[in-house]
Coordinates of C-alpha atoms in Angstrom, one line a residue:
X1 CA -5.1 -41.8 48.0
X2 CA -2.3 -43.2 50.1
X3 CA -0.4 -40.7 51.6
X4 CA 2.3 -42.8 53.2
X5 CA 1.7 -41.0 56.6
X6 CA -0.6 -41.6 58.9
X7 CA -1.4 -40.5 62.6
X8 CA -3.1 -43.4 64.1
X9 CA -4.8 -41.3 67.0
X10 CA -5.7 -44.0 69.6
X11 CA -8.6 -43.5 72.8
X12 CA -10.3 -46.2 75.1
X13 CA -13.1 -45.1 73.4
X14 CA -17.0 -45.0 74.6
X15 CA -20.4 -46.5 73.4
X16 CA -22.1 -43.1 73.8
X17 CA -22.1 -41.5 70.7
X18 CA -23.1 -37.9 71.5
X19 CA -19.9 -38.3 73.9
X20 CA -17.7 -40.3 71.2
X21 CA -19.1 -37.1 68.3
X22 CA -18.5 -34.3 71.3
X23 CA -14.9 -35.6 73.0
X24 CA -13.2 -37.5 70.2
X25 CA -14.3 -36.9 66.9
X26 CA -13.5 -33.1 68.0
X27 CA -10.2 -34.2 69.3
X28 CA -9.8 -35.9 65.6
X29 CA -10.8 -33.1 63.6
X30 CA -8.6 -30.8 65.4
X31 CA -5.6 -33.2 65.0
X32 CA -6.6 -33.8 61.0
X33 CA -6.3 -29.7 60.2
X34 CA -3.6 -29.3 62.1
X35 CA -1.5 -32.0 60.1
X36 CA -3.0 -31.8 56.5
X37 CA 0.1 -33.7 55.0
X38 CA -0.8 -36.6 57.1
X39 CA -3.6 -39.0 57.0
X40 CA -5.7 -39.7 60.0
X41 CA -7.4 -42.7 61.7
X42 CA -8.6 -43.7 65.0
X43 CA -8.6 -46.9 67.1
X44 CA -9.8 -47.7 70.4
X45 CA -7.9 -49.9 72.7
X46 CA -11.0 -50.9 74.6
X47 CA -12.1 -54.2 73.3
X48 CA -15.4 -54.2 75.1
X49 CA -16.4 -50.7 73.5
X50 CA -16.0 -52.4 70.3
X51 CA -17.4 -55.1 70.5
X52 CA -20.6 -53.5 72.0
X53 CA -20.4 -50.4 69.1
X54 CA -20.5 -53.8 66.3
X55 CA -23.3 -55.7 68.4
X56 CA -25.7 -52.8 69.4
X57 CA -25.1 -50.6 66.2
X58 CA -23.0 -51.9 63.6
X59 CA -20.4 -49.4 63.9
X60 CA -16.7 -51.2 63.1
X61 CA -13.7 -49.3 65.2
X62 CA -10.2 -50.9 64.6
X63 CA -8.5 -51.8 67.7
X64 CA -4.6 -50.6 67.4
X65 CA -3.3 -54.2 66.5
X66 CA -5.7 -54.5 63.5
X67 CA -5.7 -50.6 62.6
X68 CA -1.6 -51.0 62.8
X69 CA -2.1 -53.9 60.0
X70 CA -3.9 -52.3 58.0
X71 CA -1.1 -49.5 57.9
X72 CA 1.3 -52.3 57.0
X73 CA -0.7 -54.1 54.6
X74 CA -1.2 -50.3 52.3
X75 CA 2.4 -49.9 52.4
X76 CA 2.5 -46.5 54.9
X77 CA 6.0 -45.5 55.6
X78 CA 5.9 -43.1 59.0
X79 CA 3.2 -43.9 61.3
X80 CA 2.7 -41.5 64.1
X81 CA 0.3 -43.3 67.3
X82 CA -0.8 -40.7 69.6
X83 CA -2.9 -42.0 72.2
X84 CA -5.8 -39.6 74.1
X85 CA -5.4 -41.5 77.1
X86 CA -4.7 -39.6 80.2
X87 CA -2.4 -41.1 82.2
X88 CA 0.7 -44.2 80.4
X89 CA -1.0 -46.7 82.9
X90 CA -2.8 -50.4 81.4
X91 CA -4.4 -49.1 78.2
X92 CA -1.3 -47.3 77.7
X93 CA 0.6 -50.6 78.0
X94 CA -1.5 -52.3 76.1
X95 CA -0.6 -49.9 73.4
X96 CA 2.9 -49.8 73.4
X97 CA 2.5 -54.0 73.0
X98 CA 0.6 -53.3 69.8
X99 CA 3.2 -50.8 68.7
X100 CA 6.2 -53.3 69.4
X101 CA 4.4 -56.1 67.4
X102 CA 4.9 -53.7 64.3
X103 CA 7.7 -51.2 65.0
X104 CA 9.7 -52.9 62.5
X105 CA 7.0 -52.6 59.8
X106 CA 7.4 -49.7 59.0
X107 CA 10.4 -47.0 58.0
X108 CA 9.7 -44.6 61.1
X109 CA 7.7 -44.8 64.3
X110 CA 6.8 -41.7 66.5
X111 CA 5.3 -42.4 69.4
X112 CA 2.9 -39.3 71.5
X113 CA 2.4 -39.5 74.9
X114 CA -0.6 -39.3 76.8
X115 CA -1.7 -36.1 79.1
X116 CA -0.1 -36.5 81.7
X117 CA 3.5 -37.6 81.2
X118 CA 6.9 -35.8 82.3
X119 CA 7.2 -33.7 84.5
X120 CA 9.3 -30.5 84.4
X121 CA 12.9 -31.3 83.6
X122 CA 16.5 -29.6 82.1
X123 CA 15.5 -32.0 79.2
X124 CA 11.3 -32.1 79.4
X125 CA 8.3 -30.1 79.5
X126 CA 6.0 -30.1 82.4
X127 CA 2.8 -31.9 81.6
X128 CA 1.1 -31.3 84.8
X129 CA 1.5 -27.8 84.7
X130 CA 0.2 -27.6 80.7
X131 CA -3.1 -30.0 81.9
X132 CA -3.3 -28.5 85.3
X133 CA -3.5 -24.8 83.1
X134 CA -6.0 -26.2 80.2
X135 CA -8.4 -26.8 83.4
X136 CA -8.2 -23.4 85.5
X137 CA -10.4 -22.2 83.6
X138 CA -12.6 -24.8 83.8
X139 CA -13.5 -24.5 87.5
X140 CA -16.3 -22.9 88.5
X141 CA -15.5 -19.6 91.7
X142 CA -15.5 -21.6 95.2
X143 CA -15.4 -19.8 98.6
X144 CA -15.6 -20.6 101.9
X145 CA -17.5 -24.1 102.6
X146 CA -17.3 -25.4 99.0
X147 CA -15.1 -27.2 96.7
X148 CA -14.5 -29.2 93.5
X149 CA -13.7 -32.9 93.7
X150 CA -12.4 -34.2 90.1
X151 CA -13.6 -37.9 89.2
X152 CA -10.6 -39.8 87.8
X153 CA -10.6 -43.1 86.5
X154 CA -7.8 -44.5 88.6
X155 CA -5.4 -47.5 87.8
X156 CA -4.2 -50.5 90.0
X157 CA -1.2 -49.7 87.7
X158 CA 1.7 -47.5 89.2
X159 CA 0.9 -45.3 86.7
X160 CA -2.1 -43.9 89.3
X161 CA 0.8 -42.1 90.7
X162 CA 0.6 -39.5 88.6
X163 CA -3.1 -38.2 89.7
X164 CA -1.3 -37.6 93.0
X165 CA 1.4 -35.1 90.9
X166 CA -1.3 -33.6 89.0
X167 CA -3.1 -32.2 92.0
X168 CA -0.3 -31.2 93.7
X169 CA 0.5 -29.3 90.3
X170 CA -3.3 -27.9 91.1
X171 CA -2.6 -26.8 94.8
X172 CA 0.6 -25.2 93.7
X173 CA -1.3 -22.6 91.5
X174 CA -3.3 -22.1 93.8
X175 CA -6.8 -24.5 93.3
X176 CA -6.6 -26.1 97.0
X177 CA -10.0 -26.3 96.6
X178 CA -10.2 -28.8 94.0
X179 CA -9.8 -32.6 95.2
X180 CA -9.0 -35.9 92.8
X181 CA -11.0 -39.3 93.4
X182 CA -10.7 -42.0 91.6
X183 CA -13.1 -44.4 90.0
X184 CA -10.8 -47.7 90.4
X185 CA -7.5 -46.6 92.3
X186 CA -6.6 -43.9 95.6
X187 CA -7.7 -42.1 96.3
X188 CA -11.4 -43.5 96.4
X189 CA -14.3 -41.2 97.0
X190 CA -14.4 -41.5 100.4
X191 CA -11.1 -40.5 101.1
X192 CA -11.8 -37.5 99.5
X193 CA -14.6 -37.2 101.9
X194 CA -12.3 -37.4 105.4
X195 CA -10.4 -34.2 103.8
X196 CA -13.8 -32.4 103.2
X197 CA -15.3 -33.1 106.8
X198 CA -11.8 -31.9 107.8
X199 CA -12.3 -29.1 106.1
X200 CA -16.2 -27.9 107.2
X201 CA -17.0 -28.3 103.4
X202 CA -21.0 -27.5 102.8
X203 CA -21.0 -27.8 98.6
X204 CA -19.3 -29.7 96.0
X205 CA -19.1 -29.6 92.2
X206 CA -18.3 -33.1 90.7
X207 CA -16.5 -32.7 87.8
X208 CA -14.5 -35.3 85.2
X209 CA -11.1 -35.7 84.9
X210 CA -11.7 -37.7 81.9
X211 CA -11.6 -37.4 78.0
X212 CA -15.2 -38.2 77.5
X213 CA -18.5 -37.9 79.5
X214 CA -19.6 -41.5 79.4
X215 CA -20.9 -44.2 81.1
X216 CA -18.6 -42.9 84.4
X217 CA -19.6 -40.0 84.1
X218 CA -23.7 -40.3 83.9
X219 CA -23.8 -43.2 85.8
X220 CA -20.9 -43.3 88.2
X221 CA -20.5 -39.6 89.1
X222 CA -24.1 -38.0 88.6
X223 CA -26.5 -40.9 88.6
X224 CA -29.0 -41.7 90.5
X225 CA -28.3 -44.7 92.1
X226 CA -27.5 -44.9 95.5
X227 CA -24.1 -45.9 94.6
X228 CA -23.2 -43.0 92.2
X229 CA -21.0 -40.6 93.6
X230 CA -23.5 -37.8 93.9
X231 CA -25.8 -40.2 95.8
X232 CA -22.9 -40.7 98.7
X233 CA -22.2 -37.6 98.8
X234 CA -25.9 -35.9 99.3
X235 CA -26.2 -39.3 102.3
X236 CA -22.8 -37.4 103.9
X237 CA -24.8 -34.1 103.8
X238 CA -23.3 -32.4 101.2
X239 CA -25.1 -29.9 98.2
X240 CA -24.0 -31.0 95.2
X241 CA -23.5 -29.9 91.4
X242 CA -22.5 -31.7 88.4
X243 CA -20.2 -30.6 85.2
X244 CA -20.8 -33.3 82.6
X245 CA -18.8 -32.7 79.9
X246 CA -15.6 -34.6 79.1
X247 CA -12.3 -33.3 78.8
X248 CA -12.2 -33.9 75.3
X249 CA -14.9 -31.4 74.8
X250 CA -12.3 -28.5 75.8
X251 CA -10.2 -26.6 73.2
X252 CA -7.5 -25.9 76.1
X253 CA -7.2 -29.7 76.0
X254 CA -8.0 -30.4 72.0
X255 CA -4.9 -28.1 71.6
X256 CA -2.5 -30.0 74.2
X257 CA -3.3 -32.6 72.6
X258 CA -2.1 -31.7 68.9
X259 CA 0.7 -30.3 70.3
X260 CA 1.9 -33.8 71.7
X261 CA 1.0 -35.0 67.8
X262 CA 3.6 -31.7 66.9
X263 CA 6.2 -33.0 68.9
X264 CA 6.1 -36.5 68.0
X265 CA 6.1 -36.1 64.4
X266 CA 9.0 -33.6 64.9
X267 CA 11.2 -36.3 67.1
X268 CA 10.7 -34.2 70.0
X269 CA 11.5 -35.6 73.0
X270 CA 12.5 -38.9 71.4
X271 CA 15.7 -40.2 72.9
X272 CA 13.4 -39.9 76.4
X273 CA 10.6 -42.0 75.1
X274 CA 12.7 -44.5 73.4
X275 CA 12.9 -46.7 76.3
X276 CA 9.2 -47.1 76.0
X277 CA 9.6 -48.6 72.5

């Protein structure tokens, strides 16, 4: 049955399922109990993760454009997007594109926002802080000699800039043993590196800063070619231990993330966002 309300929860999505069942789905479920009243769907704004999920195993996911359609098409009245990205940098923009193409085709819009999105104002929450709290607990104990380095995705966007805030959020309660490299953006890996042989660092825990563990993550981070992050970093001398599981996985983060759902659908924050739409 229609229930002329929808939440259109939007990810970049994977093509590894246990990570897609394990990250997002869980995400999902979490967001469809908390919001019984509204109907939920997902969409991916990867196009390359959907078209591989149709060719290798006939799954069909909607990117936003067609999944926003579809929406129009049954006649839903308030559509509220929340993306599970983790910083508003390309994928974010490409949503907000899709969400301009059809903010007039419906009656009301509410838009979410991703992870890692104001920081602390008189009129705004702190997101850093909220995130940055959500993973604490997360960390495994590091003394003398060891650290964490966090494996972001990065952006050429200047949206990377907010990586930089979230680890200063980290070193400001207290984790100044925990380091953020990025896949594709700054600072790289070996960056990173400089500040460890600064710091007369002996072992390091790789760890994602990412919703899901996926192809990053197993090949990327803890593979085992030469070019995976572990690889470099056992060349430089270092012991290292991995943490594969995304950050989709986690309830602290699950939880952040239906509260972003709880503030769109209640106009929270609106007339701050509206610029965006």
């Amino acid at each position: 049955m229609n229930q002329k309300k929808t939440i259109l929860v939007a990810a970049f999505g994977t093509t590894y399922a246990t990570a897609r069942q394990n990250a997002i789905d869980s995400v999902v479920t979490k967001i469809k109990q908390a919001f019984p009243e509204f109907e939920t769907r997902l969409a991916f704004t990867a196009e390359m993760v959907i078209r591989r999920l149709w060719e290798r195993d006939s799954i069909k996911v909607e990117n936003p454009l067609e999944a926003l359609e579809a929406l129009k098409t049954e006649g839903v009245k308030h559509v509220v997007i929340q993306p599970l990205h983790i910083i508003p940098g390309l994928e974010w923009k490409k949503l907000l594109r899709a969400i301009r193409r059809y903010h007039d085709s419906f009656e009301r819009v509410s838009l979410g926002r991703p992870l890692l999105y104001f920081a602390k104002t008189e009129k705004s929450p702190d997101d850093y802080e909220e995130a940055a709290l959500a993973l604490l607990p997360q960390l495994p104990q590091t003394g003398e000699g060891q650290a964490v380095i966090l494996m972001a995705h990065g952006s050429w966007d200047p949206a990377n800039g907010c990586y930089f805030c979230f680890e200063w959020t980290l070193r400001k309660l207290g984790a100044d043993r925990v380091h953020l490299a990025t896949v594709e953006g700054c600072p790289d890996l070996y960056q990173v590196i400089d500040q460890l042989d600064q710091k007369s660092v002996k072992k390091v825990t790789l760890m994602p800063f990412m919703l899901v563990a996926g192809e990053h993550v197993f090949r990327d981070m803890a593979g085992d070619d030469e070019s995976s992050w572990k690889s470099v970093l056992e060349r430089h001398g270092y012991g290292v231990q991995v943490w594969t599981h995304g950050l989709g996985e986690v309830e602290a983060f699950q939880n952040l993330f239906v509260k972003r759902v709880a503030e769109a659908v209640s106009g929270n924050y609106e007339d701050l966002m509206e610029l965006e739409l």
